[in-house]
Tab-separated table of C-alpha atoms in Angstrom:
chain	number	residue	atom	x	y	z
A	1490	UNK	CA	-0.016	-0.004	-0.013
A	1491	UNK	CA	1.520	3.308	-0.989
A	1492	UNK	CA	0.748	6.469	0.791
A	1493	UNK	CA	1.326	10.040	-1.091
A	1494	UNK	CA	1.917	13.512	0.326
A	1495	UNK	CA	0.239	16.526	-0.900
A	1496	UNK	CA	1.940	17.696	-4.123
A	1497	UNK	CA	3.505	21.122	-4.126
A	1498	UNK	CA	1.575	22.182	-7.248
A	1499	UNK	CA	-1.811	21.561	-5.467
A	1500	UNK	CA	-0.529	23.474	-2.337
A	1501	UNK	CA	-0.061	26.593	-4.427
A	1502	UNK	CA	-3.268	26.053	-6.433
A	1503	UNK	CA	-4.975	25.957	-2.964
A	1504	UNK	CA	-3.215	28.916	-1.723
A	1505	UNK	CA	-4.205	31.028	-4.680
A	1506	UNK	CA	-7.769	29.887	-4.657
A	1507	UNK	CA	-8.349	29.990	-1.027
A	1508	UNK	CA	-6.616	33.311	0.040
A	1509	UNK	CA	-7.432	35.322	3.210
A	1510	UNK	CA	-9.495	32.589	4.897
A	1511	UNK	CA	-10.598	33.167	8.258
A	1512	UNK	CA	-12.121	30.433	10.716
A	1513	UNK	CA	-13.881	30.468	13.973
A	1514	UNK	CA	-14.331	27.727	16.529
A	1515	UNK	CA	-17.958	27.254	17.998
A	1516	UNK	CA	-18.375	25.896	21.476
A	1517	UNK	CA	-22.037	25.243	22.163
A	1518	UNK	CA	-23.399	28.707	21.379
A	1519	UNK	CA	-20.205	30.848	21.737
A	1520	UNK	CA	-17.886	31.737	18.720
A	1521	UNK	CA	-14.223	32.249	19.323
A	1522	UNK	CA	-12.363	35.095	17.773
A	1523	UNK	CA	-11.555	34.834	13.963
A	1524	UNK	CA	-8.572	33.005	13.184
A	1525	UNK	CA	-6.448	33.368	9.835
A	1526	UNK	CA	-5.791	30.059	7.932
A	1527	UNK	CA	-2.468	30.425	6.268
A	1528	UNK	CA	-1.760	26.923	5.201
A	1529	UNK	CA	-3.910	24.166	3.550
A	1530	UNK	CA	-7.646	23.999	3.052
A	1531	UNK	CA	-10.452	24.423	5.508
A	1532	UNK	CA	-11.225	21.395	7.369
A	1533	UNK	CA	-13.678	19.120	5.468
A	1534	UNK	CA	-13.534	21.219	2.336
A	1535	UNK	CA	-14.535	19.230	-0.764
A	1536	UNK	CA	-12.049	21.039	-2.893
A	1537	UNK	CA	-9.084	19.131	-1.196
A	1538	UNK	CA	-10.413	15.809	-2.054
A	1539	UNK	CA	-11.359	16.762	-5.810
A	1540	UNK	CA	-7.784	18.380	-6.499
A	1541	UNK	CA	-5.915	15.437	-5.042
A	1542	UNK	CA	-8.197	12.984	-6.852
A	1543	UNK	CA	-7.398	14.958	-10.213
A	1544	UNK	CA	-3.590	14.783	-9.599
A	1545	UNK	CA	-3.767	11.207	-8.436
A	1546	UNK	CA	-5.786	10.152	-11.541
A	1547	UNK	CA	-3.455	11.871	-13.971
A	1548	UNK	CA	-0.577	10.166	-12.430
A	1549	UNK	CA	-2.015	6.529	-12.837
A	1550	UNK	CA	-3.213	7.475	-16.434
A	1551	UNK	CA	0.279	8.860	-17.317
A	1552	UNK	CA	1.991	5.782	-15.920
A	1553	UNK	CA	0.570	3.667	-18.779
A	1554	UNK	CA	-0.678	0.862	-16.209
A	1555	UNK	CA	-3.667	-1.274	-17.373
A	1556	UNK	CA	-6.353	-0.658	-15.222
A	1557	UNK	CA	-8.686	-2.837	-16.752
A	1558	UNK	CA	-9.417	-6.358	-15.193
A	1559	UNK	CA	-8.271	-7.827	-12.094
A	1560	UNK	CA	-5.694	-10.322	-10.801
A	1561	UNK	CA	-7.845	-12.959	-12.406
A	1562	UNK	CA	-6.580	-11.877	-15.794
A	1563	UNK	CA	-3.621	-9.458	-15.226
A	1564	UNK	CA	-0.315	-9.492	-13.365
A	1565	UNK	CA	-1.057	-6.301	-11.505
A	1566	UNK	CA	-4.245	-4.492	-10.198
A	1567	UNK	CA	-4.415	-1.017	-8.533
A	1568	UNK	CA	-6.826	-0.073	-5.925
A	1569	UNK	CA	-7.057	3.533	-5.426
A	1570	UNK	CA	-8.903	5.444	-2.645
A	1571	UNK	CA	-8.129	9.143	-1.772
A	1572	UNK	CA	-4.460	9.401	-1.295
A	1573	UNK	CA	-3.912	5.689	-0.932
A	1574	UNK	CA	-2.754	3.360	-3.740
A	1575	UNK	CA	-2.794	-0.430	-3.131
A	1576	UNK	CA	-0.575	-2.375	-5.707
A	1577	UNK	CA	-1.626	-5.981	-6.038
A	1578	UNK	CA	0.566	-8.190	-8.019
A	1579	UNK	CA	1.096	-11.898	-8.779
A	1580	UNK	CA	4.696	-11.453	-8.173
A	1581	UNK	CA	7.252	-9.309	-6.294
A	1582	UNK	CA	8.676	-8.427	-9.805
A	1583	UNK	CA	5.175	-7.300	-11.016
A	1584	UNK	CA	4.840	-4.936	-7.966
A	1585	UNK	CA	8.250	-3.475	-8.293
A	1586	UNK	CA	7.684	-2.710	-12.153
A	1587	UNK	CA	4.285	-1.134	-11.358
A	1588	UNK	CA	5.854	0.916	-8.543
A	1589	UNK	CA	8.562	2.219	-10.612
A	1590	UNK	CA	6.492	3.501	-13.618
A	1591	UNK	CA	3.915	4.960	-11.021
A	1592	UNK	CA	6.731	6.875	-9.184
A	1593	UNK	CA	8.038	8.435	-12.285
A	1594	UNK	CA	4.633	9.815	-13.073
A	1595	UNK	CA	3.892	10.949	-9.420
A	1596	UNK	CA	7.152	12.673	-9.483
A	1597	UNK	CA	6.287	14.801	-12.507
A	1598	UNK	CA	3.057	15.999	-10.654
A	1599	UNK	CA	4.946	16.925	-7.499
A	1600	UNK	CA	3.894	13.915	-5.525
A	1601	UNK	CA	6.156	12.383	-2.967
A	1602	UNK	CA	5.753	8.869	-1.317
A	1603	UNK	CA	5.431	8.596	2.417
A	1604	UNK	CA	7.879	5.858	3.367
A	1605	UNK	CA	6.794	5.632	6.993
A	1606	UNK	CA	3.032	4.776	5.869
A	1607	UNK	CA	3.671	2.619	2.836
A	1608	UNK	CA	3.933	-1.062	3.859
A	1609	UNK	CA	4.630	-4.457	1.817
A	1610	UNK	CA	2.772	-7.719	2.427
A	1611	UNK	CA	3.210	-11.055	0.899
A	1612	UNK	CA	0.194	-13.286	0.638
A	1613	UNK	CA	0.630	-16.002	1.769
A	1614	UNK	CA	3.730	-15.182	3.521
A	1615	UNK	CA	6.694	-17.550	2.584
A	1616	UNK	CA	8.835	-16.499	5.496
A	1617	UNK	CA	8.694	-15.429	8.946
A	1618	UNK	CA	11.659	-13.019	8.498
A	1619	UNK	CA	10.035	-9.680	7.620
A	1620	UNK	CA	13.018	-7.984	6.105
A	1621	UNK	CA	12.557	-4.409	4.647
A	1622	UNK	CA	11.353	-4.253	1.125
A	1623	UNK	CA	13.759	-1.979	-1.074
A	1624	UNK	CA	13.157	-0.564	-4.509
A	1625	UNK	CA	14.349	2.538	-6.055
A	1626	UNK	CA	16.180	3.955	-3.031
A	1627	UNK	CA	13.182	3.380	-0.816
A	1628	UNK	CA	12.984	1.103	2.237
A	1629	UNK	CA	9.344	-0.074	3.096
A	1630	UNK	CA	8.353	-2.086	5.984
A	1631	UNK	CA	7.421	-5.653	5.462
A	1632	UNK	CA	4.416	-6.562	7.530
A	1633	UNK	CA	2.177	-9.441	8.423
A	1634	UNK	CA	-0.818	-7.385	8.534
A	1635	UNK	CA	-2.121	-3.633	8.168
A	1636	UNK	CA	-5.132	-1.734	8.140
A	1637	UNK	CA	-6.408	-0.561	4.803
A	1638	UNK	CA	-9.707	1.686	4.616
A	1639	UNK	CA	-10.428	0.565	8.127
A	1640	UNK	CA	-10.191	-3.097	7.604
A	1641	UNK	CA	-7.339	-5.279	9.081
A	1642	UNK	CA	-5.737	-7.391	6.161
A	1643	UNK	CA	-3.230	-10.194	7.128
A	1644	UNK	CA	-0.687	-12.226	5.110
A	1645	UNK	CA	-2.703	-15.628	5.801
A	1646	UNK	CA	-6.024	-14.058	4.606
A	1647	UNK	CA	-7.669	-14.984	7.763
A	1648	UNK	CA	-10.617	-12.702	8.965
A	1649	UNK	CA	-10.448	-13.627	12.562
A	1650	UNK	CA	-8.448	-10.578	13.533
A	1651	UNK	CA	-10.744	-8.219	11.756
A	1652	UNK	CA	-13.795	-9.856	13.175
A	1653	UNK	CA	-12.451	-9.826	16.647
A	1654	UNK	CA	-11.622	-5.997	15.868
A	1655	UNK	CA	-15.252	-5.337	14.852
A	1656	UNK	CA	-16.646	-7.154	18.132
A	1657	UNK	CA	-14.263	-5.228	20.220
A	1658	UNK	CA	-15.388	-1.933	18.817
A	1659	UNK	CA	-18.897	-2.833	19.106
A	1660	UNK	CA	-18.267	-3.728	22.795
A	1661	UNK	CA	-16.773	-0.358	23.503
A	1662	UNK	CA	-19.765	1.166	21.709
A	1663	UNK	CA	-22.168	-0.838	23.871
A	1664	UNK	CA	-20.492	0.105	27.134
A	1665	UNK	CA	-20.684	3.600	26.222
A	1666	UNK	CA	-24.526	3.440	25.535
A	1667	UNK	CA	-25.094	1.134	28.579
A	1668	UNK	CA	-26.520	3.801	30.646
A	1669	UNK	CA	-29.171	4.854	28.041
A	1670	UNK	CA	-29.974	1.239	27.301
A	1671	UNK	CA	-30.814	0.672	30.887
A	1672	UNK	CA	-32.475	3.616	31.589
A	1673	UNK	CA	-36.330	3.446	32.530
A	1674	UNK	CA	-36.606	7.074	31.313
A	1675	UNK	CA	-35.824	5.960	27.536
A	1676	UNK	CA	-38.450	3.945	25.656
A	1677	UNK	CA	-37.619	0.507	24.110
A	1678	UNK	CA	-38.354	2.096	20.510
A	1679	UNK	CA	-35.733	4.844	21.266
A	1680	UNK	CA	-33.360	2.021	22.715
A	1681	UNK	CA	-33.772	-0.107	19.458
A	1682	UNK	CA	-33.135	2.901	17.455
A	1683	UNK	CA	-30.005	3.732	19.448
A	1684	UNK	CA	-28.821	-0.058	18.844
A	1685	UNK	CA	-29.544	-0.117	15.060
A	1686	UNK	CA	-28.036	3.453	14.009
A	1687	UNK	CA	-25.029	3.427	16.604
A	1688	UNK	CA	-23.876	-0.001	17.473
A	1689	UNK	CA	-24.842	-2.265	14.607
A	1690	UNK	CA	-22.897	-0.057	11.873
A	1691	UNK	CA	-19.912	-0.346	13.935
A	1692	UNK	CA	-20.230	-4.168	14.373
A	1693	UNK	CA	-21.110	-4.937	10.600
A	1694	UNK	CA	-18.426	-2.594	8.995
A	1695	UNK	CA	-17.195	-4.481	5.870
A	1696	UNK	CA	-19.067	-7.421	6.887
A	1697	UNK	CA	-20.016	-8.108	3.254
A	1698	UNK	CA	-16.524	-9.890	2.749
A	1699	UNK	CA	-16.900	-12.103	5.805
A	1700	UNK	CA	-17.090	-15.827	5.791
A	1701	UNK	CA	-19.633	-16.973	8.490
A	1702	UNK	CA	-18.324	-20.057	10.090
A	1703	UNK	CA	-19.677	-21.528	13.471
A	1704	UNK	CA	-17.388	-19.687	15.533
A	1705	UNK	CA	-17.994	-16.418	14.032
A	1706	UNK	CA	-21.884	-16.756	14.010
A	1707	UNK	CA	-21.663	-17.992	17.873
A	1708	UNK	CA	-19.456	-14.692	18.560
A	1709	UNK	CA	-21.789	-12.242	16.729
A	1710	UNK	CA	-25.034	-13.772	18.022
A	1711	UNK	CA	-23.609	-13.467	21.470
A	1712	UNK	CA	-23.025	-9.806	21.540
A	1713	UNK	CA	-26.329	-9.310	19.757
A	1714	UNK	CA	-28.257	-11.082	22.664
A	1715	UNK	CA	-26.197	-9.189	25.158
A	1716	UNK	CA	-27.411	-5.917	23.884
A	1717	UNK	CA	-31.103	-7.270	23.700
A	1718	UNK	CA	-30.999	-8.526	27.030
A	1719	UNK	CA	-29.990	-5.152	28.123
A	1720	UNK	CA	-32.800	-3.340	26.122
A	1721	UNK	CA	-35.685	-5.705	27.345
A	1722	UNK	CA	-34.532	-6.650	30.660
A	1723	UNK	CA	-35.338	-9.681	32.748
A	1724	UNK	CA	-38.718	-11.293	33.251
A	1725	UNK	CA	-40.501	-12.110	36.551
A	1726	UNK	CA	-41.923	-15.615	36.896
A	1727	UNK	CA	-43.651	-16.603	40.272
A	1728	UNK	CA	-42.115	-13.945	42.039
A	1729	UNK	CA	-38.505	-14.408	40.812
A	1730	UNK	CA	-36.686	-12.539	38.269
A	1731	UNK	CA	-34.846	-14.292	35.302
A	1732	UNK	CA	-33.045	-13.716	31.883
A	1733	UNK	CA	-34.965	-13.919	29.072
A	1734	UNK	CA	-34.486	-17.097	26.783
A	1735	UNK	CA	-33.120	-16.554	23.254
A	1736	UNK	CA	-36.381	-17.263	21.564
A	1737	UNK	CA	-38.156	-14.583	23.786
A	1738	UNK	CA	-35.615	-12.038	22.847
A	1739	UNK	CA	-35.976	-12.529	19.101
A	1740	UNK	CA	-39.793	-12.685	19.583
A	1741	UNK	CA	-39.642	-9.212	20.978
A	1742	UNK	CA	-37.066	-7.905	18.640
A	1743	UNK	CA	-39.081	-8.720	15.589
A	1744	UNK	CA	-36.120	-7.935	13.359
A	1745	UNK	CA	-33.500	-10.225	11.369
A	1746	UNK	CA	-30.582	-11.626	13.357
A	1747	UNK	CA	-27.151	-10.130	12.776
A	1748	UNK	CA	-25.874	-13.328	10.843
A	1749	UNK	CA	-29.135	-12.888	8.586
A	1750	UNK	CA	-28.266	-9.093	8.110
A	1751	UNK	CA	-24.553	-10.063	6.968
A	1752	UNK	CA	-25.951	-12.625	4.428
A	1753	UNK	CA	-28.422	-10.134	2.920
A	1754	UNK	CA	-25.458	-7.598	2.742
A	1755	UNK	CA	-23.282	-10.105	1.048
A	1756	UNK	CA	-25.663	-10.738	-1.735
A	1757	UNK	CA	-26.380	-7.209	-2.213
A	1758	UNK	CA	-22.626	-6.513	-2.399
A	1759	UNK	CA	-22.384	-9.403	-4.924
A	1760	UNK	CA	-24.770	-7.805	-7.102
A	1761	UNK	CA	-22.907	-4.498	-7.100
A	1762	UNK	CA	-19.643	-6.200	-7.786
């Protein structure tokens, strides 16, 4: 994965197009004194992304790399998003050749490669000795896993680390909302909306690519039932309180289980691909 820095040409262009920019910080209903922005674009400005995409798109086209097809019928495939480019190749030689031509066109545009953020990974890994990857005077770290667009990818093509990370993040979200989910002042309808809009997206991020084996299903269903038991609470029988059975939870929930949602999303994603 290659990480690019902002080119000098774009910096000069943004300075010319956004001169005398002043910003203010709003804290609740109070505005701070105005601040002069002398470098870069305003936070969240759509112009920054568009300018960078234009520069990066030109680099890829000028490089002459074939962008059609995938690794099924090509030796190299490029995946580009914002300032990240992922070079996938059938061999180390193919990756190096693609890197060389891409670096030449990037240099002409004023783009520089960020060595600290650029990583090299071999799938499947043929050695446990992760020596640095050197090419054209650059030294890149050879890793066993890295995070690309928020998803953990490893050299064994195993999803366990990514799914565990999703479950861990969902647990953090659950404990952050636990007070509201247990509150008697909040209706069940509102609690369900909090669960579906705040927690489920965290748990199901990039789940379209998951393989649902027995262990994964059990872990996902466990965390789902934990949230549902917190929302619906225990039930009283003959003067004693007990936790609700699984079938009782889903009868009250009246929504597809998390594993069913993942399967549905996988079919939708397959149609998109």
